[in-house]
CSV table of C-alpha atoms in Angstrom, one decimal:
chain,number,residue,atom,x,y,z
T,1206,UNK,CA,-0.3,62.7,-9.3
T,1207,UNK,CA,0.8,59.4,-10.8
T,1208,UNK,CA,0.4,58.5,-14.5
T,1209,UNK,CA,-2.1,55.8,-13.5
T,1210,UNK,CA,-4.5,58.3,-12.1
T,1211,UNK,CA,-4.2,61.1,-14.7
T,1212,UNK,CA,-7.3,61.9,-16.8
T,1213,UNK,CA,-7.4,63.8,-20.0
T,1214,UNK,CA,-7.9,67.6,-19.8
T,1215,UNK,CA,-10.1,68.1,-22.8
T,1216,UNK,CA,-10.8,71.8,-22.0
T,1217,UNK,CA,-7.1,72.5,-22.0
T,1218,UNK,CA,-6.7,70.7,-25.3
T,1219,UNK,CA,-9.4,72.7,-27.0
T,1220,UNK,CA,-7.9,75.9,-25.6
T,1221,UNK,CA,-4.6,74.9,-27.0
T,1222,UNK,CA,-6.1,74.5,-30.5
T,1223,UNK,CA,-8.0,77.8,-30.1
T,1224,UNK,CA,-4.7,79.5,-29.3
T,1225,UNK,CA,-3.4,78.5,-32.7
T,1226,UNK,CA,-6.3,79.7,-34.8
T,1227,UNK,CA,-4.8,83.1,-35.8
T,1228,UNK,CA,-7.2,84.8,-38.2
T,1229,UNK,CA,-9.6,81.9,-38.1
T,1230,UNK,CA,-12.6,82.1,-35.8
T,1231,UNK,CA,-13.4,78.5,-35.1
T,1232,UNK,CA,-12.4,75.0,-36.1
T,1233,UNK,CA,-14.2,71.8,-37.2
T,1234,UNK,CA,-12.1,68.7,-36.4
T,1235,UNK,CA,-13.3,65.6,-38.4
T,1236,UNK,CA,-10.2,63.4,-38.5
T,1237,UNK,CA,-10.8,60.6,-35.9
T,1238,UNK,CA,-7.5,61.3,-34.2
T,1239,UNK,CA,-8.3,65.0,-33.8
T,1240,UNK,CA,-11.8,64.3,-32.5
T,1241,UNK,CA,-10.5,61.8,-30.0
T,1242,UNK,CA,-7.9,64.2,-28.8
T,1243,UNK,CA,-10.4,67.0,-28.3
T,1244,UNK,CA,-13.2,65.0,-26.8
T,1245,UNK,CA,-12.4,61.3,-26.0
T,1246,UNK,CA,-15.1,60.2,-28.5
T,1247,UNK,CA,-14.0,57.3,-30.5
T,1248,UNK,CA,-16.4,54.8,-32.0
T,1249,UNK,CA,-15.6,51.8,-34.1
T,1250,UNK,CA,-17.2,53.1,-37.3
T,1251,UNK,CA,-15.2,56.3,-37.0
T,1252,UNK,CA,-11.9,55.0,-35.9
T,1253,UNK,CA,-11.8,52.2,-38.5
T,1254,UNK,CA,-13.8,53.5,-41.4
T,1255,UNK,CA,-14.7,57.2,-41.0
T,1256,UNK,CA,-18.2,55.9,-41.9
T,1257,UNK,CA,-20.4,58.7,-40.6
T,1258,UNK,CA,-19.4,62.2,-39.5
T,1259,UNK,CA,-18.4,62.7,-35.9
T,1260,UNK,CA,-17.0,66.2,-35.5
T,1261,UNK,CA,-15.5,68.3,-32.7
T,1262,UNK,CA,-16.3,72.0,-33.1
T,1263,UNK,CA,-14.0,74.4,-31.3
T,1264,UNK,CA,-14.6,78.1,-30.9
T,1265,UNK,CA,-12.1,81.0,-30.6
T,1266,UNK,CA,-12.4,80.9,-26.8
T,1267,UNK,CA,-11.8,77.2,-26.5
T,1268,UNK,CA,-15.5,76.1,-26.1
T,1269,UNK,CA,-16.1,72.7,-27.7
T,1270,UNK,CA,-19.2,70.8,-29.0
T,1271,UNK,CA,-19.6,67.5,-30.8
T,1272,UNK,CA,-21.7,66.9,-33.9
T,1273,UNK,CA,-22.7,63.3,-34.0
T,1274,UNK,CA,-25.1,61.0,-35.8
T,1275,UNK,CA,-28.3,60.3,-33.8
T,1276,UNK,CA,-27.5,56.6,-33.9
T,1277,UNK,CA,-24.3,57.3,-31.9
T,1278,UNK,CA,-25.9,59.1,-29.0
T,1279,UNK,CA,-26.4,56.0,-26.9
T,1280,UNK,CA,-22.7,54.9,-26.8
T,1281,UNK,CA,-21.5,58.5,-26.6
T,1282,UNK,CA,-23.3,58.9,-23.3
T,1283,UNK,CA,-20.7,56.5,-21.8
T,1284,UNK,CA,-17.8,58.8,-22.9
T,1285,UNK,CA,-19.0,62.4,-22.9
T,1286,UNK,CA,-21.6,64.8,-21.6
T,1287,UNK,CA,-24.4,64.5,-24.2
T,1288,UNK,CA,-25.6,68.0,-23.3
T,1289,UNK,CA,-22.6,69.1,-25.3
T,1290,UNK,CA,-23.4,66.8,-28.3
T,1291,UNK,CA,-25.6,68.1,-31.1
T,1292,UNK,CA,-27.1,65.2,-33.1
T,1293,UNK,CA,-28.0,65.0,-36.7
T,1294,UNK,CA,-30.1,62.5,-38.7
T,1295,UNK,CA,-32.8,60.3,-37.2
T,1296,UNK,CA,-32.7,57.2,-35.0
T,1297,UNK,CA,-35.5,55.3,-33.2
T,1298,UNK,CA,-34.8,53.4,-29.9
T,1299,UNK,CA,-37.4,50.9,-28.5
T,1300,UNK,CA,-38.2,50.2,-24.9
T,1301,UNK,CA,-38.1,52.7,-22.0
T,1302,UNK,CA,-36.4,55.5,-23.9
T,1303,UNK,CA,-35.2,58.6,-22.0
T,1304,UNK,CA,-36.2,62.1,-23.3
T,1305,UNK,CA,-32.6,62.8,-24.6
T,1306,UNK,CA,-32.9,59.8,-26.9
T,1307,UNK,CA,-36.6,60.1,-27.7
T,1308,UNK,CA,-36.0,63.4,-29.4
T,1309,UNK,CA,-33.8,61.6,-32.0
T,1310,UNK,CA,-36.8,60.3,-33.8
T,1311,UNK,CA,-37.2,63.8,-35.2
T,1312,UNK,CA,-34.8,64.2,-38.1
T,1313,UNK,CA,-32.1,67.0,-38.1
T,1314,UNK,CA,-30.0,67.8,-41.2
T,1315,UNK,CA,-26.3,67.7,-40.8
T,1316,UNK,CA,-25.8,71.3,-41.8
T,1317,UNK,CA,-28.3,72.4,-39.2
T,1318,UNK,CA,-26.5,70.5,-36.4
T,1319,UNK,CA,-23.1,71.9,-37.5
T,1320,UNK,CA,-24.6,75.5,-37.6
T,1321,UNK,CA,-25.9,75.0,-34.1
T,1322,UNK,CA,-22.6,73.8,-32.9
T,1323,UNK,CA,-20.8,76.7,-34.5
T,1324,UNK,CA,-23.2,79.1,-32.8
T,1325,UNK,CA,-22.8,77.4,-29.5
T,1326,UNK,CA,-19.0,77.8,-29.4
T,1327,UNK,CA,-19.1,81.4,-30.7
T,1328,UNK,CA,-17.5,80.7,-34.0
T,1329,UNK,CA,-17.1,83.6,-36.5
T,1330,UNK,CA,-17.0,83.8,-40.2
T,1331,UNK,CA,-13.8,81.9,-41.1
T,1332,UNK,CA,-13.8,78.4,-39.7
T,1333,UNK,CA,-10.8,76.0,-40.2
T,1334,UNK,CA,-11.3,72.3,-41.1
T,1335,UNK,CA,-8.9,69.4,-41.2
T,1336,UNK,CA,-8.4,66.7,-43.8
T,1337,UNK,CA,-11.0,64.3,-42.3
T,1338,UNK,CA,-13.9,66.1,-44.0
T,1339,UNK,CA,-14.2,65.0,-47.6
T,1340,UNK,CA,-14.1,67.8,-50.2
T,1341,UNK,CA,-17.5,66.7,-51.5
T,1342,UNK,CA,-19.0,67.2,-48.0
T,1343,UNK,CA,-17.3,70.6,-47.7
T,1344,UNK,CA,-18.7,71.6,-51.1
T,1345,UNK,CA,-22.2,70.6,-50.1
T,1346,UNK,CA,-22.0,72.4,-46.7
T,1347,UNK,CA,-20.5,75.6,-48.0
T,1348,UNK,CA,-23.6,77.3,-49.4
T,1349,UNK,CA,-25.7,76.0,-46.5
T,1350,UNK,CA,-23.3,77.6,-43.9
T,1351,UNK,CA,-22.9,80.9,-45.6
T,1352,UNK,CA,-21.8,83.5,-44.7
T,1353,UNK,CA,-19.5,81.3,-42.8
T,1354,UNK,CA,-16.5,80.0,-44.8
T,1355,UNK,CA,-14.8,76.6,-44.3
T,1356,UNK,CA,-11.0,77.1,-44.6
T,1357,UNK,CA,-8.5,74.2,-45.0
T,1358,UNK,CA,-6.2,74.3,-41.9
T,1359,UNK,CA,-5.2,70.6,-41.2
T,1360,UNK,CA,-1.8,71.4,-39.7
T,1361,UNK,CA,-3.3,73.3,-36.7
T,1362,UNK,CA,-4.7,70.3,-34.7
T,1363,UNK,CA,-1.6,68.2,-35.5
T,1364,UNK,CA,0.6,70.9,-34.1
T,1365,UNK,CA,-1.7,71.4,-31.1
T,1366,UNK,CA,-1.4,67.7,-30.1
T,1367,UNK,CA,2.3,67.3,-31.0
T,1368,UNK,CA,3.3,67.8,-27.3
T,1369,UNK,CA,1.9,64.9,-25.3
T,1370,UNK,CA,0.5,65.2,-21.8
T,1371,UNK,CA,1.1,62.5,-19.1
T,1372,UNK,CA,-2.2,60.8,-19.9
T,1373,UNK,CA,-1.0,60.3,-23.4
T,1374,UNK,CA,2.5,59.2,-22.5
T,1375,UNK,CA,1.2,56.6,-20.2
T,1376,UNK,CA,-0.8,55.0,-22.9
T,1377,UNK,CA,2.1,55.2,-25.3
T,1378,UNK,CA,4.4,53.5,-22.8
T,1379,UNK,CA,1.9,50.7,-22.4
T,1380,UNK,CA,1.5,50.3,-26.1
T,1381,UNK,CA,5.3,50.1,-26.6
T,1382,UNK,CA,5.9,47.7,-23.7
T,1383,UNK,CA,3.0,45.4,-24.8
T,1384,UNK,CA,4.6,45.3,-28.3
T,1385,UNK,CA,8.0,44.6,-26.9
T,1386,UNK,CA,6.7,41.7,-24.8
T,1387,UNK,CA,4.7,40.3,-27.7
T,1388,UNK,CA,7.7,40.2,-29.9
T,1389,UNK,CA,9.8,38.3,-27.3
T,1390,UNK,CA,7.0,35.8,-26.4
T,1391,UNK,CA,5.9,35.1,-30.0
T,1392,UNK,CA,9.5,34.5,-31.1
T,1393,UNK,CA,10.1,32.2,-28.1
T,1394,UNK,CA,7.5,29.9,-29.5
T,1395,UNK,CA,9.1,29.9,-32.9
T,1396,UNK,CA,11.5,27.4,-34.3
T,1397,UNK,CA,12.2,25.5,-37.5
T,1398,UNK,CA,8.9,24.9,-39.2
T,1399,UNK,CA,7.0,27.9,-37.8
T,1400,UNK,CA,5.6,30.2,-40.4
T,1401,UNK,CA,5.4,34.0,-40.7
T,1402,UNK,CA,1.7,33.7,-40.2
T,1403,UNK,CA,2.2,31.6,-37.0
T,1404,UNK,CA,4.4,34.2,-35.4
T,1405,UNK,CA,2.1,37.1,-36.4
T,1406,UNK,CA,-0.9,35.2,-34.9
T,1407,UNK,CA,1.0,34.5,-31.6
T,1408,UNK,CA,2.2,38.2,-31.5
T,1409,UNK,CA,-1.3,39.6,-32.0
T,1410,UNK,CA,-2.8,37.2,-29.5
T,1411,UNK,CA,-0.3,38.4,-26.9
T,1412,UNK,CA,-1.2,42.0,-27.7
T,1413,UNK,CA,-5.0,41.4,-27.3
T,1414,UNK,CA,-4.5,39.5,-24.1
T,1415,UNK,CA,-2.6,42.5,-22.7
T,1416,UNK,CA,-5.4,44.9,-23.6
T,1417,UNK,CA,-4.1,46.4,-26.8
T,1418,UNK,CA,-5.4,46.5,-30.4
T,1419,UNK,CA,-3.0,45.0,-32.9
T,1420,UNK,CA,-2.2,47.3,-35.8
T,1421,UNK,CA,1.0,47.2,-37.9
T,1422,UNK,CA,2.1,43.6,-38.4
T,1423,UNK,CA,5.0,42.9,-40.7
T,1424,UNK,CA,6.8,39.7,-39.8
T,1425,UNK,CA,9.1,38.3,-42.5
T,1426,UNK,CA,12.0,35.8,-42.9
T,1427,UNK,CA,15.3,36.3,-44.6
T,1428,UNK,CA,15.0,37.9,-48.1
T,1429,UNK,CA,11.3,38.6,-47.5
T,1430,UNK,CA,12.3,41.0,-44.7
T,1431,UNK,CA,13.9,43.3,-47.3
T,1432,UNK,CA,10.5,43.9,-48.9
T,1433,UNK,CA,9.7,46.6,-46.4
T,1434,UNK,CA,6.0,46.4,-45.2
T,1435,UNK,CA,5.4,43.0,-46.7
T,1436,UNK,CA,2.4,40.8,-45.8
T,1437,UNK,CA,3.2,37.7,-43.8
T,1438,UNK,CA,2.9,34.3,-45.6
T,1439,UNK,CA,3.0,30.6,-44.9
T,1440,UNK,CA,6.8,30.6,-45.6
T,1441,UNK,CA,8.3,28.5,-42.8
T,1442,UNK,CA,11.5,29.1,-40.9
T,1443,UNK,CA,14.7,27.2,-41.3
T,1444,UNK,CA,17.7,27.2,-39.0
T,1445,UNK,CA,19.7,30.3,-39.4
T,1446,UNK,CA,16.8,32.4,-40.7
T,1447,UNK,CA,16.5,36.1,-39.8
T,1448,UNK,CA,13.1,37.2,-38.6
T,1449,UNK,CA,12.3,40.9,-39.1
T,1450,UNK,CA,9.6,42.5,-36.9
T,1451,UNK,CA,8.0,45.8,-37.8
T,1452,UNK,CA,4.9,45.8,-35.6
T,1453,UNK,CA,2.7,47.9,-33.4
T,1454,UNK,CA,-0.5,48.2,-31.4
T,1455,UNK,CA,-2.7,50.8,-29.9
T,1456,UNK,CA,-3.8,51.5,-26.3
T,1457,UNK,CA,-6.8,53.7,-26.2
T,1458,UNK,CA,-5.9,55.0,-29.7
T,1459,UNK,CA,-2.2,55.7,-29.0
T,1460,UNK,CA,0.2,53.8,-31.2
T,1461,UNK,CA,3.4,51.9,-30.8
T,1462,UNK,CA,5.7,51.2,-33.8
T,1463,UNK,CA,8.6,48.9,-33.0
T,1464,UNK,CA,11.2,47.0,-34.9
T,1465,UNK,CA,13.4,44.1,-33.8
T,1466,UNK,CA,15.4,41.3,-35.3
T,1467,UNK,CA,15.3,37.7,-34.3
T,1468,UNK,CA,17.2,34.7,-35.6
T,1469,UNK,CA,16.3,31.0,-35.6
T,1470,UNK,CA,19.5,29.7,-34.2
T,1471,UNK,CA,22.8,31.5,-34.1
T,1472,UNK,CA,23.2,34.4,-36.6
T,1473,UNK,CA,26.1,34.5,-39.0
T,1474,UNK,CA,28.8,37.2,-38.8
T,1475,UNK,CA,27.2,39.4,-41.4
T,1476,UNK,CA,23.9,39.6,-39.5
T,1477,UNK,CA,25.7,40.3,-36.2
T,1478,UNK,CA,28.0,43.0,-37.6
T,1479,UNK,CA,25.4,44.7,-39.7
T,1480,UNK,CA,22.8,44.8,-36.9
T,1481,UNK,CA,25.5,46.2,-34.6
T,1482,UNK,CA,26.1,49.1,-37.0
T,1483,UNK,CA,22.4,49.8,-37.3
T,1484,UNK,CA,21.9,49.7,-33.6
T,1485,UNK,CA,24.9,52.1,-33.1
T,1486,UNK,CA,23.3,54.6,-35.5
T,1487,UNK,CA,19.8,54.4,-33.8
T,1488,UNK,CA,21.3,54.7,-30.3
T,1489,UNK,CA,23.3,57.7,-31.4
T,1490,UNK,CA,20.2,59.4,-32.6
T,1491,UNK,CA,18.4,58.6,-29.3
T,1492,UNK,CA,21.3,60.0,-27.4
T,1493,UNK,CA,21.2,63.3,-29.4
T,1494,UNK,CA,17.4,63.9,-29.2
T,1495,UNK,CA,16.6,66.9,-26.9
T,1496,UNK,CA,14.7,70.2,-27.0
T,1497,UNK,CA,16.1,72.5,-29.6
T,1498,UNK,CA,17.7,69.7,-31.7
T,1499,UNK,CA,16.5,69.7,-35.3
T,1500,UNK,CA,15.1,66.4,-36.7
T,1501,UNK,CA,17.5,66.7,-39.6
T,1502,UNK,CA,20.3,66.6,-37.1
T,1503,UNK,CA,19.0,63.3,-35.8
T,1504,UNK,CA,18.9,62.0,-39.4
T,1505,UNK,CA,22.5,63.1,-40.0
T,1506,UNK,CA,23.9,61.4,-36.9
T,1507,UNK,CA,22.0,58.2,-37.4
T,1508,UNK,CA,23.3,57.8,-40.9
T,1509,UNK,CA,26.9,59.0,-40.1
T,1510,UNK,CA,27.3,56.7,-37.1
T,1511,UNK,CA,25.8,53.7,-39.0
T,1512,UNK,CA,28.4,54.3,-41.7
T,1513,UNK,CA,31.3,54.7,-39.3
T,1514,UNK,CA,30.2,51.5,-37.5
T,1515,UNK,CA,30.6,49.3,-40.5
T,1516,UNK,CA,28.1,50.1,-43.2
T,1517,UNK,CA,29.9,52.8,-45.3
T,1518,UNK,CA,27.2,52.6,-48.0
T,1519,UNK,CA,24.3,53.1,-45.7
T,1520,UNK,CA,21.7,55.6,-47.0
T,1521,UNK,CA,18.1,56.4,-46.0
T,1522,UNK,CA,15.3,58.8,-47.0
T,1523,UNK,CA,14.4,59.2,-43.3
T,1524,UNK,CA,15.4,57.8,-39.9
T,1525,UNK,CA,12.1,58.2,-38.0
T,1526,UNK,CA,8.9,60.1,-37.6
T,1527,UNK,CA,6.5,61.4,-35.0
T,1528,UNK,CA,3.9,59.1,-33.5
T,1529,UNK,CA,0.8,59.4,-31.2
T,1530,UNK,CA,-2.8,59.0,-32.1
T,1531,UNK,CA,-1.6,58.4,-35.6
T,1532,UNK,CA,1.3,56.1,-36.5
T,1533,UNK,CA,2.8,58.8,-38.7
T,1534,UNK,CA,2.9,62.3,-37.3
T,1535,UNK,CA,5.3,65.2,-37.8
T,1536,UNK,CA,8.2,65.6,-37.6
T,1537,UNK,CA,9.8,63.5,-40.2
T,1538,UNK,CA,13.4,62.7,-39.2
T,1539,UNK,CA,14.9,63.6,-42.5
T,1540,UNK,CA,16.9,66.3,-44.4
T,1541,UNK,CA,15.1,69.6,-44.5
T,1542,UNK,CA,13.0,69.1,-41.5
T,1543,UNK,CA,14.5,71.7,-39.3
T,1544,UNK,CA,11.9,72.9,-36.8
T,1545,UNK,CA,13.5,72.3,-33.4
T,1546,UNK,CA,12.1,69.6,-31.1
T,1547,UNK,CA,10.1,70.5,-28.1
T,1548,UNK,CA,9.8,68.7,-24.7
T,1549,UNK,CA,6.8,66.4,-24.8
T,1550,UNK,CA,7.1,65.5,-28.5
T,1551,UNK,CA,7.1,61.8,-29.3
T,1552,UNK,CA,8.9,60.2,-32.2
T,1553,UNK,CA,10.2,56.9,-33.5
T,1554,UNK,CA,13.9,56.7,-34.4
T,1555,UNK,CA,14.9,53.9,-36.7
T,1556,UNK,CA,17.7,52.6,-38.9
T,1557,UNK,CA,16.3,50.1,-41.4
T,1558,UNK,CA,18.5,48.3,-44.0
T,1559,UNK,CA,17.0,46.4,-46.8
T,1560,UNK,CA,19.3,44.1,-48.8
T,1561,UNK,CA,17.3,42.6,-51.6
T,1562,UNK,CA,17.7,38.9,-52.0
T,1563,UNK,CA,19.3,38.5,-48.5
T,1564,UNK,CA,17.5,40.1,-45.5
T,1565,UNK,CA,16.0,43.1,-44.0
T,1566,UNK,CA,17.5,44.3,-40.7
T,1567,UNK,CA,16.0,47.1,-38.6
T,1568,UNK,CA,15.8,48.5,-35.1
T,1569,UNK,CA,13.2,51.1,-34.2
T,1570,UNK,CA,12.1,52.6,-30.8
T,1571,UNK,CA,9.8,55.4,-29.7
T,1572,UNK,CA,11.0,58.2,-27.4
T,1573,UNK,CA,9.6,61.2,-25.7
T,1574,UNK,CA,11.7,64.4,-25.7
T,1575,UNK,CA,12.3,65.5,-22.1
T,1576,UNK,CA,13.5,68.7,-20.6
T,1577,UNK,CA,17.2,67.7,-21.0
T,1578,UNK,CA,17.2,64.8,-23.5
T,1579,UNK,CA,14.8,62.0,-24.3
T,1580,UNK,CA,13.4,58.8,-22.7
T,1581,UNK,CA,12.6,55.6,-24.5
T,1582,UNK,CA,8.9,54.6,-24.2
T,1583,UNK,CA,9.8,51.0,-24.1
T,1584,UNK,CA,12.2,49.1,-21.7
T,1585,UNK,CA,13.2,45.9,-23.5
T,1586,UNK,CA,16.6,45.0,-24.8
T,1587,UNK,CA,17.5,46.2,-28.3
T,1588,UNK,CA,19.8,43.3,-28.8
T,1589,UNK,CA,19.3,40.5,-31.4
T,1590,UNK,CA,16.8,38.0,-30.2
T,1591,UNK,CA,18.2,34.5,-30.7
T,1592,UNK,CA,16.0,31.4,-30.3
């Protein structure tokens, strides 16, 4: 089956999470990334703001139900089987209202809907929760759900979704390739007089036109590029300027996070030589990534090769991170992070270098760990982009 025809296997995902429960007897996922992974449900209020609870409840045998606001039932019908959604609250629709929506006019308390979902999936006394449920909500629910107990267990769904399936990888490939193309095309329009805001606007327009949602958007010239995740300004480009991109977008919730360096006109020797050293370090880490390799090893090789390639003073707190439905996921590519990589994990590898008062230089790419190495999720050149 080709990647283009794959569909998410939500039942398998819920079973994967259930297999990690240990002494727990159920799980309530409330973080939007976890809910989306388990069910495909992702509404604007929840993805952007976490405005109202939308929870995926998983039982010890892998059964799954959604708990959703009554107002969300209409749009959820486009994404999920509403027979497996237990609504709370009250909402009134006008017009020719089907029975499944008419019943929403009768109010249902949140705790009642959650209790019904827990019963439906066969949850026991100790139920794990992730970090998406505010502590105040947990405290309010605790006496109402007794004798069931809500137990903090945020790492479990993160581990369950750390190995990506082909459906997820296809969306991540698209997100990375859209971001790559947007960098090249936006920079091709730039020249002397173009502002940071101009380039960011062109870049985001390209992303939207290709079907992605723009997210991370740091575009900065020269010394402003050393300010890490700085906000673009009306600063205009001059000949010889360095343009640092640290940008990304999402496709159906899956992130890209990509860094490239462009120059307005020919770069000077320092830029060429420094970027070459950073690229050598990043590429060495990519070449090393494989099942069984520790993230700390990738950090060590990225730093060591960058130093040997011409930046003996190079130092970093980390040289990458996991990525998926969240832009930062485990593992961190840093000292002390020693759990071996597994095939199917996705991570960004990067070698940023911030020289205050001069420039920020960086190269960053996402990869998926394969059976015998890794594969870049993007395809574009990693070379300096000269316009």
